[in-house]
Amino acid sequence: MVQTRGYARLGPDISLYTPEQPKIGQLVIICPSIGIAKTRYVCDYESLYRNSAPRAKILILSPTKSGMLSSYQKQEDAMKPAADAICDILNECDRLQSAVGGSKNSHTRPRILLHAIGNGGFNSATNLLVALERRTKRNLPLVGLICDSAPGGASYTKACRALTYSFITDLTTDFPTGILRWVLVHAVLSIVYLFIAFTRYEAPGAYWRKSILDKKLIDCNKVYYFASIDDKVTDWRDVLSHAKQARQQGWEVKELLYDYTPHCGHIRREKQRINYEDAIYYLWEGKKI
């Protein structure tokens, strides 16, 4: 990913963009999947938010292959720099609220939007939310949540499909390293799912699907889903079933289903980019579309 002026590297895979005139409390959190984390796709998302929310800071959490296979505790610990940045923003809003006599209004409330892309992005978002709740003892206030090409299902087969997606290039151009990584994914997942079978722990996919809607972790009631029938990694029916679950839990839900765009690739088409702009208008500005 090519980073432009205004970015600060907070950690190995965490970057924070600060505009020239940031507005207190405004933040967009982008959690890309492994497959697009180092590509121009992320630049498209950044450009989208720099245009739609020009005074907001942008926090980018890029997952790694090794990180996805590490323990939950290690993944949550890796979120400390991101949690620090978010706590700084929340504290700014608290100080502003105190300065105006403790009144809560649109000028003192944080305006934060979370955009999770693919299962890797969902994993990062979940770890961040858990790390923040443990630190602050409160849920994260959001104006909205975007679930993009995710969440997928929780079965072993679907977990393998999601994790091996990023290894496709390796298998064809980096022999035999790609094969070894593919074997490693299956070996680790086999151990994980065997452990799950004999304990009370949930499969990663089930954990992500539940956590992202957990009011203990997140203070939000608006969510927008993007999915595609042509997605070879995330089954669109899993995305829409999660949308149904959110609606049953009282969320205000909107979903958009394409029929020909690839996994995490909806934004690359001009017509679909307009759909993203509409979603941000709906969530960020709180406007009807």
PDB file of C-alpha atoms in Angstrom:
ATOM      1  CA  MET A   1       0.000   0.000   0.000  1.00  0.00           C
ATOM      2  CA  VAL A   2       1.390   3.390  -1.003  1.00  0.00           C
ATOM      3  CA  GLN A   3       1.047   5.813   1.863  1.00  0.00           C
ATOM      4  CA  THR A   4       0.727   9.511   1.191  1.00  0.00           C
ATOM      5  CA  ARG A   5       1.459  12.661   3.097  1.00  0.00           C
ATOM      6  CA  GLY A   6      -0.221  12.818   6.494  1.00  0.00           C
ATOM      7  CA  TYR A   7       0.318   9.181   7.518  1.00  0.00           C
ATOM      8  CA  ALA A   8       1.990   8.047  10.716  1.00  0.00           C
ATOM      9  CA  ARG A   9       2.984   4.442  11.293  1.00  0.00           C
ATOM     10  CA  LEU A  10       1.758   3.413  14.739  1.00  0.00           C
ATOM     11  CA  GLY A  11       2.785  -0.227  14.507  1.00  0.00           C
ATOM     12  CA  PRO A  12       4.002  -2.852  12.005  1.00  0.00           C
ATOM     13  CA  ASP A  13       0.556  -3.052  10.393  1.00  0.00           C
ATOM     14  CA  ILE A  14      -1.228   0.010  11.787  1.00  0.00           C
ATOM     15  CA  SER A  15      -1.256   3.453  10.154  1.00  0.00           C
ATOM     16  CA  LEU A  16      -3.048   6.688  11.027  1.00  0.00           C
ATOM     17  CA  TYR A  17      -3.822   9.394   8.489  1.00  0.00           C
ATOM     18  CA  THR A  18      -4.351  12.909   9.858  1.00  0.00           C
ATOM     19  CA  PRO A  19      -5.723  15.617   7.528  1.00  0.00           C
ATOM     20  CA  GLU A  20      -4.358  19.145   7.640  1.00  0.00           C
ATOM     21  CA  GLN A  21      -7.356  20.373   9.640  1.00  0.00           C
ATOM     22  CA  PRO A  22      -8.748  17.388  11.563  1.00  0.00           C
ATOM     23  CA  LYS A  23     -12.026  17.774  13.396  1.00  0.00           C
ATOM     24  CA  ILE A  24     -12.126  16.620  16.992  1.00  0.00           C
ATOM     25  CA  GLY A  25     -13.804  13.240  17.370  1.00  0.00           C
ATOM     26  CA  GLN A  26     -13.938  12.301  13.692  1.00  0.00           C
ATOM     27  CA  LEU A  27     -12.393   8.935  12.778  1.00  0.00           C
ATOM     28  CA  VAL A  28     -12.797   6.274  10.086  1.00  0.00           C
ATOM     29  CA  ILE A  29     -11.436   2.813  10.906  1.00  0.00           C
ATOM     30  CA  ILE A  30     -10.642   0.666   7.847  1.00  0.00           C
ATOM     31  CA  CYS A  31      -9.931  -3.025   8.422  1.00  0.00           C
ATOM     32  CA  PRO A  32      -8.955  -4.579   5.063  1.00  0.00           C
ATOM     33  CA  SER A  33      -8.687  -8.283   4.356  1.00  0.00           C
ATOM     34  CA  ILE A  34      -5.331 -10.004   3.905  1.00  0.00           C
ATOM     35  CA  GLY A  35      -5.819 -10.259   0.150  1.00  0.00           C
ATOM     36  CA  ILE A  36      -6.117  -6.481  -0.409  1.00  0.00           C
ATOM     37  CA  ALA A  37      -4.146  -5.067   2.537  1.00  0.00           C
ATOM     38  CA  LYS A  38      -1.075  -4.233   0.411  1.00  0.00           C
ATOM     39  CA  THR A  39      -2.845  -3.388  -2.859  1.00  0.00           C
ATOM     40  CA  ARG A  40      -4.357  -0.415  -4.635  1.00  0.00           C
ATOM     41  CA  TYR A  41      -7.773  -1.471  -3.380  1.00  0.00           C
ATOM     42  CA  VAL A  42      -6.978   0.025   0.015  1.00  0.00           C
ATOM     43  CA  CYS A  43      -5.973   3.258  -1.684  1.00  0.00           C
ATOM     44  CA  ASP A  44      -9.427   3.342  -3.270  1.00  0.00           C
ATOM     45  CA  TYR A  45     -11.054   3.100   0.143  1.00  0.00           C
ATOM     46  CA  GLU A  46      -8.746   5.774   1.562  1.00  0.00           C
ATOM     47  CA  SER A  47      -9.523   8.108  -1.333  1.00  0.00           C
ATOM     48  CA  LEU A  48     -13.229   7.488  -0.841  1.00  0.00           C
ATOM     49  CA  TYR A  49     -13.124   8.536   2.803  1.00  0.00           C
ATOM     50  CA  ARG A  50     -10.754  11.466   2.271  1.00  0.00           C
ATOM     51  CA  ASN A  51     -13.339  12.858  -0.144  1.00  0.00           C
ATOM     52  CA  SER A  52     -16.458  11.967   1.854  1.00  0.00           C
ATOM     53  CA  ALA A  53     -15.114  12.786   5.326  1.00  0.00           C
ATOM     54  CA  PRO A  54     -12.286  15.275   4.604  1.00  0.00           C
ATOM     55  CA  ARG A  55     -11.697  16.295   8.243  1.00  0.00           C
ATOM     56  CA  ALA A  56     -11.689  12.784   9.695  1.00  0.00           C
ATOM     57  CA  LYS A  57      -8.605  10.849  10.703  1.00  0.00           C
ATOM     58  CA  ILE A  58      -8.287   7.432   9.045  1.00  0.00           C
ATOM     59  CA  LEU A  59      -6.982   4.450  11.014  1.00  0.00           C
ATOM     60  CA  ILE A  60      -5.932   1.443   8.915  1.00  0.00           C
ATOM     61  CA  LEU A  61      -5.424  -2.004  10.455  1.00  0.00           C
ATOM     62  CA  SER A  62      -3.780  -4.351   7.961  1.00  0.00           C
ATOM     63  CA  PRO A  63      -3.843  -8.065   8.922  1.00  0.00           C
ATOM     64  CA  THR A  64      -0.914 -10.371   8.211  1.00  0.00           C
ATOM     65  CA  LYS A  65      -0.831 -14.072   7.367  1.00  0.00           C
ATOM     66  CA  SER A  66       1.152 -14.919  10.493  1.00  0.00           C
ATOM     67  CA  GLY A  67      -1.049 -12.717  12.663  1.00  0.00           C
ATOM     68  CA  MET A  68      -4.221 -14.454  11.524  1.00  0.00           C
ATOM     69  CA  LEU A  69      -2.781 -17.784  12.683  1.00  0.00           C
ATOM     70  CA  SER A  70      -1.637 -16.572  16.107  1.00  0.00           C
ATOM     71  CA  SER A  71      -3.583 -16.799  19.370  1.00  0.00           C
ATOM     72  CA  TYR A  72      -6.465 -14.426  20.168  1.00  0.00           C
ATOM     73  CA  GLN A  73      -4.396 -12.916  22.983  1.00  0.00           C
ATOM     74  CA  LYS A  74      -1.485 -12.085  20.681  1.00  0.00           C
ATOM     75  CA  GLN A  75      -3.846 -10.600  18.115  1.00  0.00           C
ATOM     76  CA  GLU A  76      -5.532  -8.443  20.753  1.00  0.00           C
ATOM     77  CA  ASP A  77      -2.161  -7.308  22.128  1.00  0.00           C
ATOM     78  CA  ALA A  78      -1.155  -6.229  18.612  1.00  0.00           C
ATOM     79  CA  MET A  79      -4.079  -3.784  18.656  1.00  0.00           C
ATOM     80  CA  LYS A  80      -2.579  -1.652  21.444  1.00  0.00           C
ATOM     81  CA  PRO A  81      -1.307   1.153  19.129  1.00  0.00           C
ATOM     82  CA  ALA A  82      -4.733   1.370  17.456  1.00  0.00           C
ATOM     83  CA  ALA A  83      -6.475   1.373  20.845  1.00  0.00           C
ATOM     84  CA  ASP A  84      -4.165   4.184  21.975  1.00  0.00           C
ATOM     85  CA  ALA A  85      -5.128   6.291  18.955  1.00  0.00           C
ATOM     86  CA  ILE A  86      -8.846   5.718  19.493  1.00  0.00           C
ATOM     87  CA  CYS A  87      -8.614   6.477  23.215  1.00  0.00           C
ATOM     88  CA  ASP A  88      -6.874   9.766  22.373  1.00  0.00           C
ATOM     89  CA  ILE A  89      -9.826  10.715  20.176  1.00  0.00           C
ATOM     90  CA  LEU A  90     -12.388   9.717  22.809  1.00  0.00           C
ATOM     91  CA  ASN A  91     -10.475  11.690  25.440  1.00  0.00           C
ATOM     92  CA  GLU A  92     -10.474  14.759  23.174  1.00  0.00           C
ATOM     93  CA  CYS A  93     -14.261  14.567  23.020  1.00  0.00           C
ATOM     94  CA  ASP A  94     -14.482  14.172  26.807  1.00  0.00           C
ATOM     95  CA  ARG A  95     -12.289  17.257  27.327  1.00  0.00           C
ATOM     96  CA  LEU A  96     -14.368  19.254  24.858  1.00  0.00           C
ATOM     97  CA  GLN A  97     -17.539  18.175  26.635  1.00  0.00           C
ATOM     98  CA  SER A  98     -16.103  19.313  29.977  1.00  0.00           C
ATOM     99  CA  ALA A  99     -15.121  22.663  28.450  1.00  0.00           C
ATOM    100  CA  VAL A 100     -18.717  23.352  27.408  1.00  0.00           C
ATOM    101  CA  GLY A 101     -20.148  22.498  30.791  1.00  0.00           C
ATOM    102  CA  GLY A 102     -20.694  18.785  30.391  1.00  0.00           C
ATOM    103  CA  SER A 103     -23.420  19.070  27.761  1.00  0.00           C
ATOM    104  CA  LYS A 104     -23.570  16.348  25.135  1.00  0.00           C
ATOM    105  CA  ASN A 105     -24.252  17.575  21.609  1.00  0.00           C
ATOM    106  CA  SER A 106     -23.147  16.933  18.044  1.00  0.00           C
ATOM    107  CA  HIS A 107     -19.953  18.917  18.669  1.00  0.00           C
ATOM    108  CA  THR A 108     -18.804  16.872  21.656  1.00  0.00           C
ATOM    109  CA  ARG A 109     -19.840  13.364  20.604  1.00  0.00           C
ATOM    110  CA  PRO A 110     -17.303  11.275  18.682  1.00  0.00           C
ATOM    111  CA  ARG A 111     -18.115  10.484  15.079  1.00  0.00           C
ATOM    112  CA  ILE A 112     -16.488   7.138  14.294  1.00  0.00           C
ATOM    113  CA  LEU A 113     -17.246   4.764  11.417  1.00  0.00           C
ATOM    114  CA  LEU A 114     -15.935   1.190  11.196  1.00  0.00           C
ATOM    115  CA  HIS A 115     -15.446  -0.453   7.791  1.00  0.00           C
ATOM    116  CA  ALA A 116     -14.507  -4.166   7.937  1.00  0.00           C
ATOM    117  CA  ILE A 117     -13.527  -5.789   4.628  1.00  0.00           C
ATOM    118  CA  GLY A 118     -13.387  -9.567   4.237  1.00  0.00           C
ATOM    119  CA  ASN A 119     -12.878 -12.071   7.033  1.00  0.00           C
ATOM    120  CA  GLY A 120      -9.385 -10.736   7.738  1.00  0.00           C
ATOM    121  CA  GLY A 121     -10.913  -7.320   8.297  1.00  0.00           C
ATOM    122  CA  PHE A 122     -13.580  -8.803  10.552  1.00  0.00           C
ATOM    123  CA  ASN A 123     -10.861 -10.496  12.579  1.00  0.00           C
ATOM    124  CA  SER A 124      -8.991  -7.190  13.033  1.00  0.00           C
ATOM    125  CA  ALA A 125     -12.199  -5.345  13.926  1.00  0.00           C
ATOM    126  CA  THR A 126     -13.164  -7.952  16.518  1.00  0.00           C
ATOM    127  CA  ASN A 127      -9.738  -7.932  18.157  1.00  0.00           C
ATOM    128  CA  LEU A 128      -9.775  -4.135  18.271  1.00  0.00           C
ATOM    129  CA  LEU A 129     -13.233  -3.978  19.851  1.00  0.00           C
ATOM    130  CA  VAL A 130     -12.328  -6.571  22.482  1.00  0.00           C
ATOM    131  CA  ALA A 131      -9.044  -4.817  23.309  1.00  0.00           C
ATOM    132  CA  LEU A 132     -10.829  -1.463  23.636  1.00  0.00           C
ATOM    133  CA  GLU A 133     -13.594  -2.820  25.873  1.00  0.00           C
ATOM    134  CA  ARG A 134     -11.072  -4.431  28.214  1.00  0.00           C
ATOM    135  CA  ARG A 135      -9.138  -1.186  28.407  1.00  0.00           C
ATOM    136  CA  THR A 136     -11.937   1.397  28.655  1.00  0.00           C
ATOM    137  CA  LYS A 137     -14.659  -0.766  30.260  1.00  0.00           C
ATOM    138  CA  ARG A 138     -17.154   0.658  27.777  1.00  0.00           C
ATOM    139  CA  ASN A 139     -18.312  -0.022  24.243  1.00  0.00           C
ATOM    140  CA  LEU A 140     -17.077   1.944  21.259  1.00  0.00           C
ATOM    141  CA  PRO A 141     -19.558   4.566  19.992  1.00  0.00           C
ATOM    142  CA  LEU A 142     -20.013   4.371  16.219  1.00  0.00           C
ATOM    143  CA  VAL A 143     -22.199   6.254  13.761  1.00  0.00           C
ATOM    144  CA  GLY A 144     -22.227   3.173  11.578  1.00  0.00           C
ATOM    145  CA  LEU A 145     -20.692  -0.134  10.544  1.00  0.00           C
ATOM    146  CA  ILE A 146     -19.922  -1.354   7.014  1.00  0.00           C
ATOM    147  CA  CYS A 147     -19.562  -5.111   6.465  1.00  0.00           C
ATOM    148  CA  ASP A 148     -17.870  -5.527   3.098  1.00  0.00           C
ATOM    149  CA  SER A 149     -17.599  -9.017   1.536  1.00  0.00           C
ATOM    150  CA  ALA A 150     -18.042 -10.450   5.042  1.00  0.00           C
ATOM    151  CA  PRO A 151     -18.756 -12.102   7.367  1.00  0.00           C
ATOM    152  CA  GLY A 152     -18.391 -15.587   5.974  1.00  0.00           C
ATOM    153  CA  GLY A 153     -19.519 -18.845   7.501  1.00  0.00           C
ATOM    154  CA  ALA A 154     -17.954 -20.575  10.477  1.00  0.00           C
ATOM    155  CA  SER A 155     -17.374 -24.054   9.024  1.00  0.00           C
ATOM    156  CA  TYR A 156     -13.912 -25.561   8.526  1.00  0.00           C
ATOM    157  CA  THR A 157     -14.315 -25.558   4.746  1.00  0.00           C
ATOM    158  CA  LYS A 158     -15.259 -21.896   4.618  1.00  0.00           C
ATOM    159  CA  ALA A 159     -12.473 -20.927   7.011  1.00  0.00           C
ATOM    160  CA  CYS A 160      -9.953 -22.728   4.764  1.00  0.00           C
ATOM    161  CA  ARG A 161     -11.324 -21.008   1.690  1.00  0.00           C
ATOM    162  CA  ALA A 162     -10.970 -17.589   3.332  1.00  0.00           C
ATOM    163  CA  LEU A 163      -7.440 -18.156   4.659  1.00  0.00           C
ATOM    164  CA  THR A 164      -6.025 -19.816   1.526  1.00  0.00           C
ATOM    165  CA  TYR A 165      -7.400 -17.061  -0.719  1.00  0.00           C
ATOM    166  CA  SER A 166      -4.333 -14.929  -0.041  1.00  0.00           C
ATOM    167  CA  PHE A 167      -2.023 -17.859  -0.927  1.00  0.00           C
ATOM    168  CA  ILE A 168      -3.262 -18.347  -4.513  1.00  0.00           C
ATOM    169  CA  THR A 169      -0.427 -16.280  -6.009  1.00  0.00           C
ATOM    170  CA  ASP A 170       2.117 -18.045  -3.835  1.00  0.00           C
ATOM    171  CA  LEU A 171       0.995 -21.445  -5.065  1.00  0.00           C
ATOM    172  CA  THR A 172       1.540 -20.500  -8.691  1.00  0.00           C
ATOM    173  CA  THR A 173       4.643 -18.295  -8.534  1.00  0.00           C
ATOM    174  CA  ASP A 174       6.439 -19.170  -5.307  1.00  0.00           C
ATOM    175  CA  PHE A 175       6.795 -22.958  -5.409  1.00  0.00           C
ATOM    176  CA  PRO A 176       7.357 -24.716  -3.055  1.00  0.00           C
ATOM    177  CA  THR A 177       6.861 -21.983  -0.406  1.00  0.00           C
ATOM    178  CA  GLY A 178       3.239 -21.530  -1.398  1.00  0.00           C
ATOM    179  CA  ILE A 179       2.537 -25.246  -0.946  1.00  0.00           C
ATOM    180  CA  LEU A 180       4.162 -25.217   2.481  1.00  0.00           C
ATOM    181  CA  ARG A 181       2.040 -22.245   3.558  1.00  0.00           C
ATOM    182  CA  TRP A 182      -1.095 -23.948   2.244  1.00  0.00           C
ATOM    183  CA  VAL A 183      -0.250 -27.047   4.295  1.00  0.00           C
ATOM    184  CA  LEU A 184       0.424 -24.835   7.327  1.00  0.00           C
ATOM    185  CA  VAL A 185      -3.027 -23.249   7.074  1.00  0.00           C
ATOM    186  CA  HIS A 186      -4.722 -26.649   7.020  1.00  0.00           C
ATOM    187  CA  ALA A 187      -2.546 -27.943   9.857  1.00  0.00           C
ATOM    188  CA  VAL A 188      -3.292 -24.967  12.099  1.00  0.00           C
ATOM    189  CA  LEU A 189      -7.007 -24.976  11.304  1.00  0.00           C
ATOM    190  CA  SER A 190      -7.198 -28.708  11.943  1.00  0.00           C
ATOM    191  CA  ILE A 191      -5.736 -28.198  15.401  1.00  0.00           C
ATOM    192  CA  VAL A 192      -8.023 -25.225  16.073  1.00  0.00           C
ATOM    193  CA  TYR A 193     -11.198 -27.038  15.043  1.00  0.00           C
ATOM    194  CA  LEU A 194     -10.184 -30.194  16.906  1.00  0.00           C
ATOM    195  CA  PHE A 195      -9.659 -28.049  20.004  1.00  0.00           C
ATOM    196  CA  ILE A 196     -13.055 -26.404  19.451  1.00  0.00           C
ATOM    197  CA  ALA A 197     -14.740 -29.798  19.170  1.00  0.00           C
ATOM    198  CA  PHE A 198     -13.652 -30.737  22.704  1.00  0.00           C
ATOM    199  CA  THR A 199     -14.019 -27.352  24.434  1.00  0.00           C
ATOM    200  CA  ARG A 200     -16.514 -24.544  24.863  1.00  0.00           C
ATOM    201  CA  TYR A 201     -14.674 -22.213  22.484  1.00  0.00           C
ATOM    202  CA  GLU A 202     -16.270 -21.025  19.238  1.00  0.00           C
ATOM    203  CA  ALA A 203     -14.939 -21.285  15.711  1.00  0.00           C
ATOM    204  CA  PRO A 204     -13.259 -18.037  14.578  1.00  0.00           C
ATOM    205  CA  GLY A 205     -16.024 -17.275  12.080  1.00  0.00           C
ATOM    206  CA  ALA A 206     -18.754 -17.727  14.683  1.00  0.00           C
ATOM    207  CA  TYR A 207     -16.789 -15.565  17.127  1.00  0.00           C
ATOM    208  CA  TRP A 208     -16.475 -12.735  14.576  1.00  0.00           C
ATOM    209  CA  ARG A 209     -20.132 -12.919  13.553  1.00  0.00           C
ATOM    210  CA  LYS A 210     -21.318 -12.646  17.140  1.00  0.00           C
ATOM    211  CA  SER A 211     -18.798 -10.085  18.383  1.00  0.00           C
ATOM    212  CA  ILE A 212     -19.374  -7.481  15.675  1.00  0.00           C
ATOM    213  CA  LEU A 213     -23.019  -7.145  16.806  1.00  0.00           C
ATOM    214  CA  ASP A 214     -22.283  -7.340  20.553  1.00  0.00           C
ATOM    215  CA  LYS A 215     -23.621  -4.235  22.322  1.00  0.00           C
ATOM    216  CA  LYS A 216     -21.044  -4.825  25.042  1.00  0.00           C
ATOM    217  CA  LEU A 217     -18.374  -4.043  22.447  1.00  0.00           C
ATOM    218  CA  ILE A 218     -20.104  -1.604  20.122  1.00  0.00           C
ATOM    219  CA  ASP A 219     -22.576   1.263  20.586  1.00  0.00           C
ATOM    220  CA  CYS A 220     -24.240   1.424  17.196  1.00  0.00           C
ATOM    221  CA  ASN A 221     -27.522   0.634  15.477  1.00  0.00           C
ATOM    222  CA  LYS A 222     -26.785   1.131  11.765  1.00  0.00           C
ATOM    223  CA  VAL A 223     -25.053  -1.385   9.516  1.00  0.00           C
ATOM    224  CA  TYR A 224     -24.582  -1.579   5.749  1.00  0.00           C
ATOM    225  CA  TYR A 225     -23.660  -4.841   3.964  1.00  0.00           C
ATOM    226  CA  PHE A 226     -21.950  -5.310   0.594  1.00  0.00           C
ATOM    227  CA  ALA A 227     -21.874  -8.788  -0.989  1.00  0.00           C
ATOM    228  CA  SER A 228     -21.653 -10.456  -4.386  1.00  0.00           C
ATOM    229  CA  ILE A 229     -23.042 -13.664  -5.837  1.00  0.00           C
ATOM    230  CA  ASP A 230     -19.786 -14.012  -7.805  1.00  0.00           C
ATOM    231  CA  ASP A 231     -17.627 -13.879  -4.644  1.00  0.00           C
ATOM    232  CA  LYS A 232     -15.516 -17.061  -4.624  1.00  0.00           C
ATOM    233  CA  VAL A 233     -14.363 -16.587  -1.008  1.00  0.00           C
ATOM    234  CA  THR A 234     -17.333 -15.376   1.037  1.00  0.00           C
ATOM    235  CA  ASP A 235     -20.712 -16.954   0.381  1.00  0.00           C
ATOM    236  CA  TRP A 236     -23.229 -14.132  -0.140  1.00  0.00           C
ATOM    237  CA  ARG A 237     -25.831 -16.164   1.772  1.00  0.00           C
ATOM    238  CA  ASP A 238     -23.653 -16.002   4.885  1.00  0.00           C
ATOM    239  CA  VAL A 239     -23.498 -12.203   4.580  1.00  0.00           C
ATOM    240  CA  LEU A 240     -27.256 -11.867   4.159  1.00  0.00           C
ATOM    241  CA  SER A 241     -27.897 -14.271   7.046  1.00  0.00           C
ATOM    242  CA  HIS A 242     -25.788 -11.995   9.244  1.00  0.00           C
ATOM    243  CA  ALA A 243     -27.821  -9.019   8.010  1.00  0.00           C
ATOM    244  CA  LYS A 244     -30.971 -10.889   9.028  1.00  0.00           C
ATOM    245  CA  GLN A 245     -29.471 -11.581  12.440  1.00  0.00           C
ATOM    246  CA  ALA A 246     -28.620  -7.888  12.873  1.00  0.00           C
ATOM    247  CA  ARG A 247     -32.149  -6.878  11.930  1.00  0.00           C
ATOM    248  CA  GLN A 248     -33.590  -9.329  14.460  1.00  0.00           C
ATOM    249  CA  GLN A 249     -31.389  -7.730  17.129  1.00  0.00           C
ATOM    250  CA  GLY A 250     -32.843  -4.289  16.432  1.00  0.00           C
ATOM    251  CA  TRP A 251     -30.233  -2.881  14.040  1.00  0.00           C
ATOM    252  CA  GLU A 252     -31.186  -0.586  11.176  1.00  0.00           C
ATOM    253  CA  VAL A 253     -29.927  -2.665   8.247  1.00  0.00           C
ATOM    254  CA  LYS A 254     -29.250  -2.008   4.585  1.00  0.00           C
ATOM    255  CA  GLU A 255     -27.729  -4.539   2.215  1.00  0.00           C
ATOM    256  CA  LEU A 256     -26.529  -4.403  -1.367  1.00  0.00           C
ATOM    257  CA  LEU A 257     -26.017  -7.600  -3.374  1.00  0.00           C
ATOM    258  CA  TYR A 258     -24.075  -7.567  -6.658  1.00  0.00           C
ATOM    259  CA  ASP A 259     -24.042 -10.381  -9.188  1.00  0.00           C
ATOM    260  CA  TYR A 260     -20.652 -10.065 -10.901  1.00  0.00           C
ATOM    261  CA  THR A 261     -18.020  -8.379  -8.715  1.00  0.00           C
ATOM    262  CA  PRO A 262     -15.137 -10.321  -7.093  1.00  0.00           C
ATOM    263  CA  HIS A 263     -14.290 -10.726  -3.414  1.00  0.00           C
ATOM    264  CA  CYS A 264     -13.466  -7.341  -1.836  1.00  0.00           C
ATOM    265  CA  GLY A 265     -13.486  -5.808  -5.309  1.00  0.00           C
ATOM    266  CA  HIS A 266     -16.823  -4.009  -5.470  1.00  0.00           C
ATOM    267  CA  ILE A 267     -15.335  -0.521  -5.056  1.00  0.00           C
ATOM    268  CA  ARG A 268     -13.176  -0.787  -8.207  1.00  0.00           C
ATOM    269  CA  ARG A 269     -16.176  -0.258 -10.488  1.00  0.00           C
ATOM    270  CA  GLU A 270     -17.440   3.301 -10.928  1.00  0.00           C
ATOM    271  CA  LYS A 271     -21.099   2.399 -10.475  1.00  0.00           C
ATOM    272  CA  GLN A 272     -20.368   0.516  -7.259  1.00  0.00           C
ATOM    273  CA  ARG A 273     -18.233   3.372  -5.938  1.00  0.00           C
ATOM    274  CA  ILE A 274     -21.363   5.512  -6.016  1.00  0.00           C
ATOM    275  CA  ASN A 275     -23.041   2.887  -3.819  1.00  0.00           C
ATOM    276  CA  TYR A 276     -20.225   3.282  -1.290  1.00  0.00           C
ATOM    277  CA  GLU A 277     -20.640   7.041  -1.336  1.00  0.00           C
ATOM    278  CA  ASP A 278     -24.346   6.549  -0.639  1.00  0.00           C
ATOM    279  CA  ALA A 279     -23.545   4.218   2.273  1.00  0.00           C
ATOM    280  CA  ILE A 280     -21.203   6.792   3.817  1.00  0.00           C
ATOM    281  CA  TYR A 281     -23.799   9.532   3.305  1.00  0.00           C
ATOM    282  CA  TYR A 282     -26.325   7.336   5.098  1.00  0.00           C
ATOM    283  CA  LEU A 283     -24.037   6.384   8.002  1.00  0.00           C
ATOM    284  CA  TRP A 284     -21.625   9.310   8.381  1.00  0.00           C
ATOM    285  CA  GLU A 285     -24.098  12.098   7.724  1.00  0.00           C
ATOM    286  CA  GLY A 286     -27.123  10.272   9.082  1.00  0.00           C
ATOM    287  CA  LYS A 287     -29.095  11.009   5.928  1.00  0.00           C
ATOM    288  CA  LYS A 288     -31.746   8.935   4.197  1.00  0.00           C
ATOM    289  CA  ILE A 289     -30.921   7.499   0.761  1.00  0.00           C
TER     290      ILE A 289
END
